[in-house]
Amino acid sequence: MTEGKNKGIVEKIWELLASVKFAIIIFSIISLTSIVGTILEQGAERSRNINVLTRLFGDTLAPTLYDIFEKLGFMDMYHSWWFVTLLFLFSINIVICSVDRLPRIWKIIREPIQPLTEEHLGRSPIKKELIVKGKPDEVKIMVTSAIKKIGFHVAEFKEDKGYQFFAQKGRFSRFGVYITHLSILLILIGALIGIFFGFKGFLPIPEGSSASIVLLNTGHLTNMEELEKERILNALDASSGNISNVSQQLGVDESSLQAKMHRYGIQPLSFSIRCNDFNVDFYEGSDMPKDFKSWLTVIDNGREVIKKTIEVNNPLTYKGITFYQSSYGMVPNAQGIFVLRITPQSGISETKQLHLNDTFTIPGTRIAGTIIDFSPALSFDRQGRPFTYAEMMNNPAVLIDFKEDGKEKYSGWILKRYQTTWKLPEGHIVEFIDLWGTQYTGLQVRKDPGVWIVYFGCIAISIGLYTAFFMSHRKLWVRIVQDKNNTNIMVGAMTNKNRSGFERKIDTMISLLKKRQEGGR
Amino acid sequence: MDSSSLFGISTITYILAMIIYITYLAFRKPMIGIAATTVTIVGFVAQTAAILMRWSETYAQWIAFTPESTFIISVIRSAPLKNLYESLIFFVWCLILGYLIIEFKYKNRSFGAFVTPVAGVVLAFINLSGITKEIEPLMPALQSNWLLVHVMMSFIAYAAFSLSFSTGLMYLIVKTEERREASYLFWTVTLGIFITFMIFMGIDFLAFKVIVKPEAFIKSYMFKGSLINPSAAVRILSWVSMIVIIFIIWRYGSLMKTVIEKFNISAETLDEITYKSIAIGFPIFTLGGLIFGAIWANQAWGTYWSWDPKETWSLITWFVYAFYLHSRMIRGWRGKKAAIVAVVGFAAVMFTYLGVNLLLSGLHSYGELR
Ligand code: HEM
C-alpha cells in the first residue's frame, strides 16, 4: 500500500517536472525576480539602493524595504541560494522533460514510412488530387521524376491497380528542440565550471615593471586581515612567489597559507608578466581615447615566452589565463623618463632619454635645453596661462628652457599630441615621444576553463534553434491508380511544421505534372 | 544631398504612405492600394540610400581619424549602427522590409495602415527629440566586429518582434467580444498605457525643448512633465487623464474591432503571422542579441555575462518569448493567451531597448545615453 502511494508521489513529481506548465512557471519567476534585480543595483553600497528605493517609495518606506530585500538576498540576487535553486529547477525541468519525451520522439524518427490505404490517404492533413492521361505504367516515370524535383527519394509499392510512392524527409529535425534544450544545460554547466575553477581579478602593472600576483575581489576584510594580507603579499614579493619559502618565513604550514591566500583573493600566477610600455592615442582635437595599448611580455621560468601588444578587444592568453586591456592610470609619485627625439635643422635625428631637470644639447649647435616642468594634461586658460586639466596623460607636455652659451634664449611647452609645438624658431625639431614609467596599464585577468563549453553550447543552441524553426519532418505519399484510360493521382502529405511551405512544394510538383501532360500532348 | 535630408524625405514619404493606406482602407480601390505600396517602396529606397550615404560619411570621417586601418576594417567600423539615432533608423528600415515581405506573401495591404505610421512616428521622433545625430568617433570598446553583427541582428529581431506585437494586438482586438473579458481588459489597458505614454513623452519633449535645454536629450526628464511632475496638481491630472484615456479605449474598443475586421485578415492569419515573426525573431535574437553580445563582452572585458541591467533585460525578453513558444503547447493556450504573451514580450523589448537607458540609468544615475 505505502509503496503504491510513494510511487504515486514520485510519479506526480516526475510529471510536474516534465511538464511545460512547470517550465512556464519557472520562466515567469525567473523573469519577475530578475526585474527586481535590475531595479536594485547589485552588489552596491547600501546608500545607493536606499537612494533608489527612496525615489520609488519615499523616505519613510525605503529603509524598511531595504532591510526586507536585503534579508531576501536581493542585493546580490544572482548569487543568492534561491536564484541558484531556480536555475537548478530550470535545468532539472529541461532534463526531465527531455528524458520523458525522447523515447517517443525516437520512435517517431525510427519508424519507417509505410504505404497507406486509400482510406488513410484520404484523411491526410494535406490532400491533392488530379487526373492525367495515360495508364499508371505510362505516367509512372513522369510522376517519380516530379517527386524527385521537390527533393524526395521515394520508395515504390505495387498495388492492384497502380502504384504507391512514399517518402519522408527531415526526420532528424525533430531533434532540434532537444538540441536546443540540452545546449542550455551545457551553457549552464560551462558557467558553473567557470565559477568553480576559474577566477577573475585586476592587475595594474606600471610601465617597466612586472607582476605575478593577481588580486581577486573578496568580501569585506577586517583590519587584522588586511594587515595579514599585506604581510603575505610582501613575503611573496620578497621570495618571488615561492610558496614554501613564504610559509617558512611566516611560520605557517603551506596548506593554511594556501587557504589564507584564497580567502584574501591572492592568486599567484605560475609565470610573470611585464608591461614594457603603455600608450593611449586620442582622437584628434578631443580627449576621447581612440585606442590604448600595452606592450606585454610573458616570462615563464626566466624565459621570455610571448611578446604581444594588447588593446581593448584584443587580449593575450597564456596557459589558460587571459589578460584584457581594461583601464590605465598614473603611478603616484613616479619619476618617469622623458623620451625626446631631436632633429637639428641639418642633421640626423637622435633619441634621448632624460629625467626632469636634465639638460641636452641640440647636436651640431651650442643650444642646450633643460626640462624644467611637466604636465600630464596641459591646457591654456583665457589669459594664455598654462594649467593642468586632468590627472591622466590626456595631453602630456614638457616645458623646456633653451639656452645658448649659457645665455637665456627662449622657453616653451612641447606637447606630445601637437606637432606644431615641436619646431624651434631656428628650424630644429624637438619631438616629445613619451614619458615612460609614469603610467600603469590596468589589466583584467580572467581564467575561465568553462568558456569553451559555453561557446560550444552557444553553437549547439544556434543549430538547435535553426533546426527547430526552419526545418520540418515531412511525409509524402503519392498513389497512382488506373481510371479507365487515365490515371488518378492522389497526393497525401503531412508535416510537423510550416504546413503552408510544404503545400507550396506540393503545388509545384502538381503544376509540374500538369505541364508535362500538356507538353506531352 | 546629405544623408539627413534623405532621411527627411523618407520620413515624409512614409507619412504620405500612411495616408494613402488609410484611404485605401476606406475605399478599397486597387489603384489606391498600388499607389500606397509604390510610395512605401519609394520611401524604403530613399531610406536605404540615406543609410548607405551615412555609412560613407562615417567612413570618410573614420579614415580621416584612423588612416592606418585597412579598407575592410574601416568599412565595418563605420557601419551606421552605433548610437540610438542610427539604431532606430535601422529598426524602421527592418520593419518596413518585414512589412513589404508580408504584404507580398499574404497579398494583403491593410496592414500597411498600421505599420507605416509606426515608421513615420519613430522617424519623426528621431528628428524632433534631439538625439545626437553627430557622427562620433568610436570608443575603443566599441571597435569590435562582434558589436556590428550583435547590434544588427538585435534590431532585425526587434523589428520581427514589433510585427508580432501589432498582429498579436490585432488578434486580441478581433477575438474579444465582451467588455468584462480579461483579454479585452488586457488589450484596452495596454493600448491605453501605450498611447498615454506616447502623449506624455510628447509633452516631456515639448516642455523640455521649450523650457530646459533645446540641444540635449530628454533622458532624466522622462515623465517629469506629467506623471512625476513636482506639482501635485499636474501629477494628479496626468494620472486621471491616463485613466480617462484607458476608459475611453475600453468603452469604445469595439470600434477598433470594426476597423480591423475591415482589413480582411482572418484571426488565424494574424495568429500565424504572430507566431512566424516570433519564430524568426527568436533564433536571431538568441544568436545575435545574446550570444554575439556575450562574445563581444568576453573579448572586451573578459566576462561573457555580468548580469548588468541591459543583459538581464535581454534575458527577461528571451524568457518571455520562450514562454510564448511553449505556451502554445499547453492545451487551451493557443490563441488569446498566447497573443497576450506576445504583447507582453514586446513590452519587454521596449524596456530592454529604451527603458534600461532612459529609466533605470536615471534611477541608478549612471551610463550616458549615446
Ligand atoms: C529558456 C529555455 C528554453 C528554450 C529557449 C526553449 C526552446 C524551445 C523551442 C525553440 C521549442 C520549439 C518551439 C516551436 O517549435 O514552436 C521548444 C519546444 C519545447 N520545449 Fe522548450 N525551451 C526552453 C525550456 C524548456 C523547458 C524548461 C521545458 C520543460 C518542460 C521545455 C519543453 C519543451 C517542449 C515539451 C517542447 C515541444 C517539443 C516538441 O514539439 O516535440 N522547454 N523549446
mmCIF file of C-alpha atoms in Angstrom, chain A residues 176-499:
data_model
loop_
_atom_site.group_PDB
_atom_site.id
_atom_site.type_symbol
_atom_site.label_atom_id
_atom_site.label_comp_id
_atom_site.label_asym_id
_atom_site.label_seq_id
_atom_site.Cartn_x
_atom_site.Cartn_y
_atom_site.Cartn_z
ATOM 1 C CA GLY A 176 16.186 20.309 -32.965
ATOM 2 C CA VAL A 177 14.153 21.093 -29.885
ATOM 3 C CA TYR A 178 16.192 18.684 -27.791
ATOM 4 C CA ILE A 179 19.470 20.040 -29.049
ATOM 5 C CA THR A 180 18.187 23.470 -28.056
ATOM 6 C CA HIS A 181 17.200 22.339 -24.592
ATOM 7 C CA LEU A 182 20.340 20.373 -23.880
ATOM 8 C CA SER A 183 22.593 23.152 -25.063
ATOM 9 C CA ILE A 184 21.008 25.439 -22.470
ATOM 10 C CA LEU A 185 22.132 22.877 -19.951
ATOM 11 C CA LEU A 186 25.586 22.838 -21.478
ATOM 12 C CA ILE A 187 25.841 26.613 -21.158
ATOM 13 C CA LEU A 188 24.855 26.452 -17.508
ATOM 14 C CA ILE A 189 27.417 23.699 -16.871
ATOM 15 C CA GLY A 190 30.105 25.768 -18.593
ATOM 16 C CA ALA A 191 29.182 28.733 -16.428
ATOM 17 C CA LEU A 192 29.420 26.588 -13.291
ATOM 18 C CA ILE A 193 32.850 25.326 -14.291
ATOM 19 C CA GLY A 194 33.927 28.915 -14.784
ATOM 20 C CA ILE A 195 32.689 29.848 -11.328
ATOM 21 C CA PHE A 196 34.322 26.931 -9.544
ATOM 22 C CA PHE A 197 37.560 26.515 -11.444
ATOM 23 C CA GLY A 198 38.212 29.980 -12.732
ATOM 24 C CA PHE A 199 38.910 33.382 -11.301
ATOM 25 C CA LYS A 200 38.670 36.994 -12.212
ATOM 26 C CA GLY A 201 40.806 39.802 -10.971
ATOM 27 C CA PHE A 202 42.525 43.041 -11.666
ATOM 28 C CA LEU A 203 46.208 43.576 -12.281
ATOM 29 C CA PRO A 204 47.723 47.022 -12.564
ATOM 30 C CA ILE A 205 51.305 46.967 -13.884
ATOM 31 C CA PRO A 206 53.389 50.153 -14.051
ATOM 32 C CA GLU A 207 55.343 50.610 -17.255
ATOM 33 C CA GLY A 208 58.603 48.767 -16.964
ATOM 34 C CA SER A 209 57.526 46.551 -14.086
ATOM 35 C CA SER A 210 56.330 43.020 -13.955
ATOM 36 C CA ALA A 211 53.803 41.220 -11.790
ATOM 37 C CA SER A 212 52.920 37.667 -10.976
ATOM 38 C CA ILE A 213 50.130 38.000 -8.452
ATOM 39 C CA VAL A 214 46.554 38.877 -9.281
ATOM 40 C CA LEU A 215 44.274 40.319 -6.644
ATOM 41 C CA LEU A 216 40.747 38.988 -6.807
ATOM 42 C CA ASN A 217 37.634 40.534 -5.388
ATOM 43 C CA THR A 218 36.976 39.406 -1.860
ATOM 44 C CA GLY A 219 34.316 40.030 0.696
ATOM 45 C CA HIS A 220 34.897 42.576 3.392
ATOM 46 C CA LEU A 221 38.164 42.109 5.271
ATOM 47 C CA THR A 222 38.856 43.272 8.814
ATOM 48 C CA ASN A 223 41.862 45.450 9.592
ATOM 49 C CA MET A 224 43.701 42.470 11.043
ATOM 50 C CA GLU A 225 43.066 40.527 7.877
ATOM 51 C CA GLU A 226 44.150 43.411 5.712
ATOM 52 C CA LEU A 227 47.415 43.525 7.608
ATOM 53 C CA GLU A 228 47.960 39.816 7.232
ATOM 54 C CA LYS A 229 47.155 40.057 3.534
ATOM 55 C CA GLU A 230 49.749 42.788 3.230
ATOM 56 C CA ARG A 231 52.324 40.622 5.034
ATOM 57 C CA ILE A 232 51.708 37.673 2.770
ATOM 58 C CA LEU A 233 51.940 39.861 -0.307
ATOM 59 C CA ASN A 234 55.241 41.347 0.847
ATOM 60 C CA ALA A 235 56.633 37.922 1.628
ATOM 61 C CA LEU A 236 55.547 36.635 -1.746
ATOM 62 C CA ASP A 237 57.213 39.599 -3.356
ATOM 63 C CA ALA A 238 60.419 39.021 -1.475
ATOM 64 C CA SER A 239 60.635 35.347 -2.342
ATOM 65 C CA SER A 240 59.444 35.912 -5.893
ATOM 66 C CA GLY A 241 56.338 33.838 -5.470
ATOM 67 C CA ASN A 242 57.810 30.724 -3.902
ATOM 68 C CA ILE A 243 55.061 29.436 -1.613
ATOM 69 C CA SER A 244 57.173 27.143 0.540
ATOM 70 C CA ASN A 245 59.652 29.945 1.226
ATOM 71 C CA VAL A 246 56.801 32.179 2.285
ATOM 72 C CA SER A 247 55.295 29.585 4.567
ATOM 73 C CA GLN A 248 58.658 29.106 6.294
ATOM 74 C CA GLN A 249 59.168 32.808 6.568
ATOM 75 C CA LEU A 250 55.766 33.432 8.106
ATOM 76 C CA GLY A 251 55.790 30.271 10.187
ATOM 77 C CA VAL A 252 52.546 28.791 8.877
ATOM 78 C CA ASP A 253 52.163 25.498 7.106
ATOM 79 C CA GLU A 254 51.640 25.510 3.394
ATOM 80 C CA SER A 255 48.041 24.371 3.278
ATOM 81 C CA SER A 256 46.810 27.007 5.710
ATOM 82 C CA LEU A 257 48.832 29.600 3.798
ATOM 83 C CA GLN A 258 47.050 28.489 0.632
ATOM 84 C CA ALA A 259 43.685 28.765 2.385
ATOM 85 C CA LYS A 260 44.538 32.258 3.593
ATOM 86 C CA MET A 261 45.642 33.326 0.155
ATOM 87 C CA HIS A 262 42.388 32.039 -1.217
ATOM 88 C CA ARG A 263 40.431 33.947 1.391
ATOM 89 C CA TYR A 264 42.304 37.174 0.722
ATOM 90 C CA GLY A 265 41.959 36.807 -3.023
ATOM 91 C CA ILE A 266 45.686 36.398 -3.618
ATOM 92 C CA GLN A 267 46.061 34.470 -6.838
ATOM 93 C CA PRO A 268 49.647 33.794 -7.842
ATOM 94 C CA LEU A 269 50.314 33.149 -11.497
ATOM 95 C CA SER A 270 52.803 30.458 -12.404
ATOM 96 C CA PHE A 271 54.595 32.988 -14.564
ATOM 97 C CA SER A 272 55.093 36.700 -14.586
ATOM 98 C CA ILE A 273 54.015 39.360 -16.956
ATOM 99 C CA ARG A 274 55.827 42.557 -17.749
ATOM 100 C CA CYS A 275 54.471 45.754 -19.171
ATOM 101 C CA ASN A 276 57.189 47.134 -21.425
ATOM 102 C CA ASP A 277 55.237 50.155 -22.462
ATOM 103 C CA PHE A 278 51.801 51.628 -22.438
ATOM 104 C CA ASN A 279 50.259 54.201 -24.718
ATOM 105 C CA VAL A 280 46.947 55.973 -25.254
ATOM 106 C CA ASP A 281 46.006 57.599 -28.529
ATOM 107 C CA PHE A 282 43.311 60.200 -28.617
ATOM 108 C CA TYR A 283 41.036 61.322 -31.400
ATOM 109 C CA GLU A 284 42.337 64.495 -32.907
ATOM 110 C CA GLY A 285 41.242 67.561 -31.032
ATOM 111 C CA SER A 286 39.411 65.666 -28.307
ATOM 112 C CA ASP A 287 40.019 63.772 -25.106
ATOM 113 C CA MET A 288 38.244 60.694 -26.317
ATOM 114 C CA PRO A 289 40.649 57.774 -26.349
ATOM 115 C CA LYS A 290 40.962 56.229 -29.771
ATOM 116 C CA ASP A 291 42.974 53.283 -28.709
ATOM 117 C CA PHE A 292 45.036 52.168 -25.783
ATOM 118 C CA LYS A 293 47.692 49.555 -25.918
ATOM 119 C CA SER A 294 50.107 47.711 -23.706
ATOM 120 C CA TRP A 295 53.260 46.024 -24.892
ATOM 121 C CA LEU A 296 53.432 42.911 -22.753
ATOM 122 C CA THR A 297 55.969 40.153 -22.270
ATOM 123 C CA VAL A 298 55.208 36.859 -20.584
ATOM 124 C CA ILE A 299 58.149 35.479 -18.632
ATOM 125 C CA ASP A 300 57.943 31.852 -17.639
ATOM 126 C CA ASN A 301 60.822 30.185 -15.789
ATOM 127 C CA GLY A 302 63.050 33.139 -16.548
ATOM 128 C CA ARG A 303 62.458 32.884 -20.280
ATOM 129 C CA GLU A 304 60.524 35.353 -22.374
ATOM 130 C CA VAL A 305 57.867 33.188 -23.984
ATOM 131 C CA ILE A 306 55.412 35.615 -25.565
ATOM 132 C CA LYS A 307 55.531 39.220 -26.602
ATOM 133 C CA LYS A 308 52.259 40.772 -27.574
ATOM 134 C CA THR A 309 50.684 44.161 -27.923
ATOM 135 C CA ILE A 310 47.234 44.055 -26.446
ATOM 136 C CA GLU A 311 44.427 46.532 -26.799
ATOM 137 C CA VAL A 312 40.752 46.655 -25.942
ATOM 138 C CA ASN A 313 39.029 43.804 -27.786
ATOM 139 C CA ASN A 314 42.356 42.094 -28.397
ATOM 140 C CA PRO A 315 43.604 40.249 -25.313
ATOM 141 C CA LEU A 316 46.574 37.991 -24.605
ATOM 142 C CA THR A 317 46.130 34.417 -23.438
ATOM 143 C CA TYR A 318 48.802 32.260 -21.838
ATOM 144 C CA LYS A 319 48.273 28.957 -20.031
ATOM 145 C CA GLY A 320 44.519 29.449 -19.989
ATOM 146 C CA ILE A 321 44.749 32.862 -18.382
ATOM 147 C CA THR A 322 43.645 35.841 -20.412
ATOM 148 C CA PHE A 323 44.791 39.424 -19.943
ATOM 149 C CA TYR A 324 42.436 42.111 -21.149
ATOM 150 C CA GLN A 325 43.280 45.745 -21.576
ATOM 151 C CA SER A 326 40.682 47.358 -19.383
ATOM 152 C CA SER A 327 41.957 50.639 -17.977
ATOM 153 C CA TYR A 328 45.004 52.746 -17.238
ATOM 154 C CA GLY A 329 46.162 55.344 -14.802
ATOM 155 C CA MET A 330 49.066 57.234 -13.320
ATOM 156 C CA VAL A 331 51.508 55.737 -10.854
ATOM 157 C CA PRO A 332 51.591 58.096 -7.855
ATOM 158 C CA ASN A 333 54.900 59.963 -7.376
ATOM 159 C CA ALA A 334 56.628 58.146 -10.194
ATOM 160 C CA GLN A 335 59.717 59.644 -11.733
ATOM 161 C CA GLY A 336 59.419 58.966 -15.382
ATOM 162 C CA ILE A 337 61.882 59.103 -18.218
ATOM 163 C CA PHE A 338 61.262 61.642 -20.931
ATOM 164 C CA VAL A 339 61.935 60.344 -24.396
ATOM 165 C CA LEU A 340 62.734 63.126 -26.827
ATOM 166 C CA ARG A 341 63.722 62.907 -30.462
ATOM 167 C CA ILE A 342 65.901 65.767 -31.538
ATOM 168 C CA THR A 343 66.403 66.609 -35.166
ATOM 169 C CA PRO A 344 68.717 69.529 -35.836
ATOM 170 C CA GLN A 345 67.899 71.576 -38.900
ATOM 171 C CA SER A 346 70.591 69.893 -40.894
ATOM 172 C CA GLY A 347 71.266 66.569 -39.459
ATOM 173 C CA ILE A 348 70.246 63.218 -38.202
ATOM 174 C CA SER A 349 67.661 62.543 -35.527
ATOM 175 C CA GLU A 350 68.802 61.485 -32.136
ATOM 176 C CA THR A 351 66.640 59.974 -29.411
ATOM 177 C CA LYS A 352 67.386 60.893 -25.823
ATOM 178 C CA GLN A 353 66.120 59.619 -22.510
ATOM 179 C CA LEU A 354 66.138 62.239 -19.821
ATOM 180 C CA HIS A 355 64.893 62.938 -16.334
ATOM 181 C CA LEU A 356 63.301 66.097 -15.088
ATOM 182 C CA ASN A 357 65.884 68.897 -14.848
ATOM 183 C CA ASP A 358 68.263 67.072 -17.183
ATOM 184 C CA THR A 359 69.928 69.069 -19.911
ATOM 185 C CA PHE A 360 70.630 68.071 -23.507
ATOM 186 C CA THR A 361 72.233 69.847 -26.430
ATOM 187 C CA ILE A 362 70.966 70.011 -29.960
ATOM 188 C CA PRO A 363 73.659 68.211 -31.957
ATOM 189 C CA GLY A 364 75.840 70.495 -34.015
ATOM 190 C CA THR A 365 74.747 73.606 -32.172
ATOM 191 C CA ARG A 366 75.540 75.294 -28.894
ATOM 192 C CA ILE A 367 71.883 75.320 -27.895
ATOM 193 C CA ALA A 368 71.133 73.439 -24.688
ATOM 194 C CA GLY A 369 67.673 72.581 -23.433
ATOM 195 C CA THR A 370 66.622 71.776 -19.866
ATOM 196 C CA ILE A 371 63.372 70.044 -18.977
ATOM 197 C CA ILE A 372 62.017 72.251 -16.241
ATOM 198 C CA ASP A 373 58.377 71.246 -15.943
ATOM 199 C CA PHE A 374 55.884 68.638 -16.957
ATOM 200 C CA SER A 375 52.112 68.463 -17.216
ATOM 201 C CA PRO A 376 50.138 65.287 -17.942
ATOM 202 C CA ALA A 377 47.271 67.271 -19.418
ATOM 203 C CA LEU A 378 48.163 70.749 -20.467
ATOM 204 C CA SER A 379 45.740 73.434 -21.431
ATOM 205 C CA PHE A 380 45.776 77.219 -21.504
ATOM 206 C CA ASP A 381 43.265 79.491 -19.844
ATOM 207 C CA ARG A 382 41.781 82.658 -21.345
ATOM 208 C CA GLN A 383 44.802 84.697 -20.389
ATOM 209 C CA GLY A 384 47.065 82.170 -22.052
ATOM 210 C CA ARG A 385 48.389 80.800 -18.781
ATOM 211 C CA PRO A 386 49.107 77.082 -18.796
ATOM 212 C CA PHE A 387 47.323 74.763 -16.392
ATOM 213 C CA THR A 388 46.841 71.041 -15.932
ATOM 214 C CA TYR A 389 43.274 69.993 -16.559
ATOM 215 C CA ALA A 390 43.364 66.291 -15.792
ATOM 216 C CA GLU A 391 45.230 63.732 -13.736
ATOM 217 C CA MET A 392 45.707 61.372 -16.639
ATOM 218 C CA MET A 393 48.064 61.729 -19.554
ATOM 219 C CA ASN A 394 45.473 63.316 -21.777
ATOM 220 C CA ASN A 395 47.782 65.877 -23.227
ATOM 221 C CA PRO A 396 51.327 65.414 -21.937
ATOM 222 C CA ALA A 397 53.659 68.358 -22.320
ATOM 223 C CA VAL A 398 57.130 69.339 -21.204
ATOM 224 C CA LEU A 399 58.376 72.834 -20.555
ATOM 225 C CA ILE A 400 61.882 73.213 -21.928
ATOM 226 C CA ASP A 401 64.157 76.109 -21.274
ATOM 227 C CA PHE A 402 66.703 76.730 -24.037
ATOM 228 C CA LYS A 403 69.997 78.492 -23.557
ATOM 229 C CA GLU A 404 72.779 79.287 -25.984
ATOM 230 C CA ASP A 405 76.266 79.599 -24.467
ATOM 231 C CA GLY A 406 74.629 79.881 -21.069
ATOM 232 C CA LYS A 407 72.526 82.820 -22.202
ATOM 233 C CA GLU A 408 68.721 82.588 -21.915
ATOM 234 C CA LYS A 409 67.232 82.047 -25.375
ATOM 235 C CA TYR A 410 63.600 81.014 -25.156
ATOM 236 C CA SER A 411 61.447 78.533 -23.335
ATOM 237 C CA GLY A 412 58.214 76.850 -24.254
ATOM 238 C CA TRP A 413 55.854 73.933 -23.894
ATOM 239 C CA ILE A 414 56.284 70.996 -26.212
ATOM 240 C CA LEU A 415 53.164 68.908 -26.495
ATOM 241 C CA LYS A 416 53.230 65.256 -27.369
ATOM 242 C CA ARG A 417 49.995 65.423 -29.338
ATOM 243 C CA TYR A 418 50.615 68.638 -31.271
ATOM 244 C CA GLN A 419 53.219 68.652 -33.988
ATOM 245 C CA THR A 420 53.120 72.413 -34.336
ATOM 246 C CA THR A 421 54.744 72.807 -30.920
ATOM 247 C CA TRP A 422 57.803 70.741 -31.812
ATOM 248 C CA LYS A 423 59.526 73.208 -34.041
ATOM 249 C CA LEU A 424 62.020 75.715 -32.663
ATOM 250 C CA PRO A 425 62.477 79.139 -34.283
ATOM 251 C CA GLU A 426 65.747 78.031 -35.939
ATOM 252 C CA GLY A 427 64.047 75.055 -37.511
ATOM 253 C CA HIS A 428 65.339 72.411 -35.149
ATOM 254 C CA ILE A 429 62.730 69.878 -34.108
ATOM 255 C CA VAL A 430 62.324 68.617 -30.574
ATOM 256 C CA GLU A 431 59.725 65.925 -30.508
ATOM 257 C CA PHE A 432 58.199 64.702 -27.261
ATOM 258 C CA ILE A 433 57.805 60.967 -27.852
ATOM 259 C CA ASP A 434 56.840 59.596 -24.482
ATOM 260 C CA LEU A 435 57.050 59.939 -20.784
ATOM 261 C CA TRP A 436 57.908 56.423 -19.847
ATOM 262 C CA GLY A 437 57.348 54.879 -16.427
ATOM 263 C CA THR A 438 54.613 57.061 -15.009
ATOM 264 C CA GLN A 439 51.570 55.181 -16.193
ATOM 265 C CA TYR A 440 50.282 51.815 -15.283
ATOM 266 C CA THR A 441 48.240 49.575 -17.502
ATOM 267 C CA GLY A 442 45.089 48.137 -15.920
ATOM 268 C CA LEU A 443 44.616 44.529 -16.910
ATOM 269 C CA GLN A 444 41.555 42.469 -16.267
ATOM 270 C CA VAL A 445 42.755 38.927 -15.633
ATOM 271 C CA ARG A 446 40.475 36.013 -16.188
ATOM 272 C CA LYS A 447 40.770 32.293 -16.085
ATOM 273 C CA ASP A 448 37.668 30.532 -17.271
ATOM 274 C CA PRO A 449 38.070 26.890 -18.199
ATOM 275 C CA GLY A 450 34.311 26.703 -18.803
ATOM 276 C CA VAL A 451 34.156 29.271 -21.555
ATOM 277 C CA TRP A 452 34.685 26.724 -24.324
ATOM 278 C CA ILE A 453 31.812 24.656 -23.061
ATOM 279 C CA VAL A 454 29.695 27.792 -23.008
ATOM 280 C CA TYR A 455 30.722 28.618 -26.562
ATOM 281 C CA PHE A 456 30.085 25.078 -27.663
ATOM 282 C CA GLY A 457 26.646 25.330 -26.080
ATOM 283 C CA CYS A 458 26.082 28.569 -27.991
ATOM 284 C CA ILE A 459 26.914 26.903 -31.291
ATOM 285 C CA ALA A 460 24.693 23.974 -30.394
ATOM 286 C CA ILE A 461 21.773 26.194 -29.457
ATOM 287 C CA SER A 462 22.075 28.036 -32.760
ATOM 288 C CA ILE A 463 21.976 24.774 -34.671
ATOM 289 C CA GLY A 464 19.144 23.542 -32.473
ATOM 290 C CA LEU A 465 17.040 26.657 -32.979
ATOM 291 C CA TYR A 466 17.651 26.626 -36.695
ATOM 292 C CA THR A 467 16.566 23.012 -36.882
ATOM 293 C CA ALA A 468 13.580 23.574 -34.629
ATOM 294 C CA PHE A 469 12.213 26.527 -36.537
ATOM 295 C CA PHE A 470 13.332 26.230 -40.111
ATOM 296 C CA MET A 471 13.342 22.503 -40.755
ATOM 297 C CA SER A 472 10.492 20.084 -40.579
ATOM 298 C CA HIS A 473 9.686 16.430 -40.726
ATOM 299 C CA ARG A 474 7.717 15.893 -43.922
ATOM 300 C CA LYS A 475 5.976 12.782 -45.152
ATOM 301 C CA LEU A 476 4.606 12.315 -48.630
ATOM 302 C CA TRP A 477 2.531 9.648 -50.289
ATOM 303 C CA VAL A 478 1.574 9.617 -53.946
ATOM 304 C CA ARG A 479 -0.807 6.977 -55.192
ATOM 305 C CA ILE A 480 -1.449 6.483 -58.882
ATOM 306 C CA VAL A 481 -4.419 4.367 -59.839
ATOM 307 C CA GLN A 482 -5.797 3.432 -63.196
ATOM 308 C CA ASP A 483 -9.116 5.060 -64.019
ATOM 309 C CA LYS A 484 -10.161 3.771 -67.475
ATOM 310 C CA ASN A 485 -7.579 5.214 -69.867
ATOM 311 C CA ASN A 486 -6.475 7.826 -67.415
ATOM 312 C CA THR A 487 -4.582 7.793 -64.174
ATOM 313 C CA ASN A 488 -5.889 9.179 -60.966
ATOM 314 C CA ILE A 489 -3.125 10.738 -58.904
ATOM 315 C CA MET A 490 -3.740 11.144 -55.202
ATOM 316 C CA VAL A 491 -1.289 13.022 -53.032
ATOM 317 C CA GLY A 492 -1.350 12.855 -49.276
ATOM 318 C CA ALA A 493 1.133 14.570 -47.033
ATOM 319 C CA MET A 494 1.851 15.663 -43.515
ATOM 320 C CA THR A 495 4.401 17.757 -41.736
ATOM 321 C CA ASN A 496 5.056 18.833 -38.167
ATOM 322 C CA LYS A 497 5.885 22.435 -39.083
ATOM 323 C CA ASN A 498 5.333 25.069 -41.736
ATOM 324 C CA ARG A 499 2.447 23.416 -43.440
#
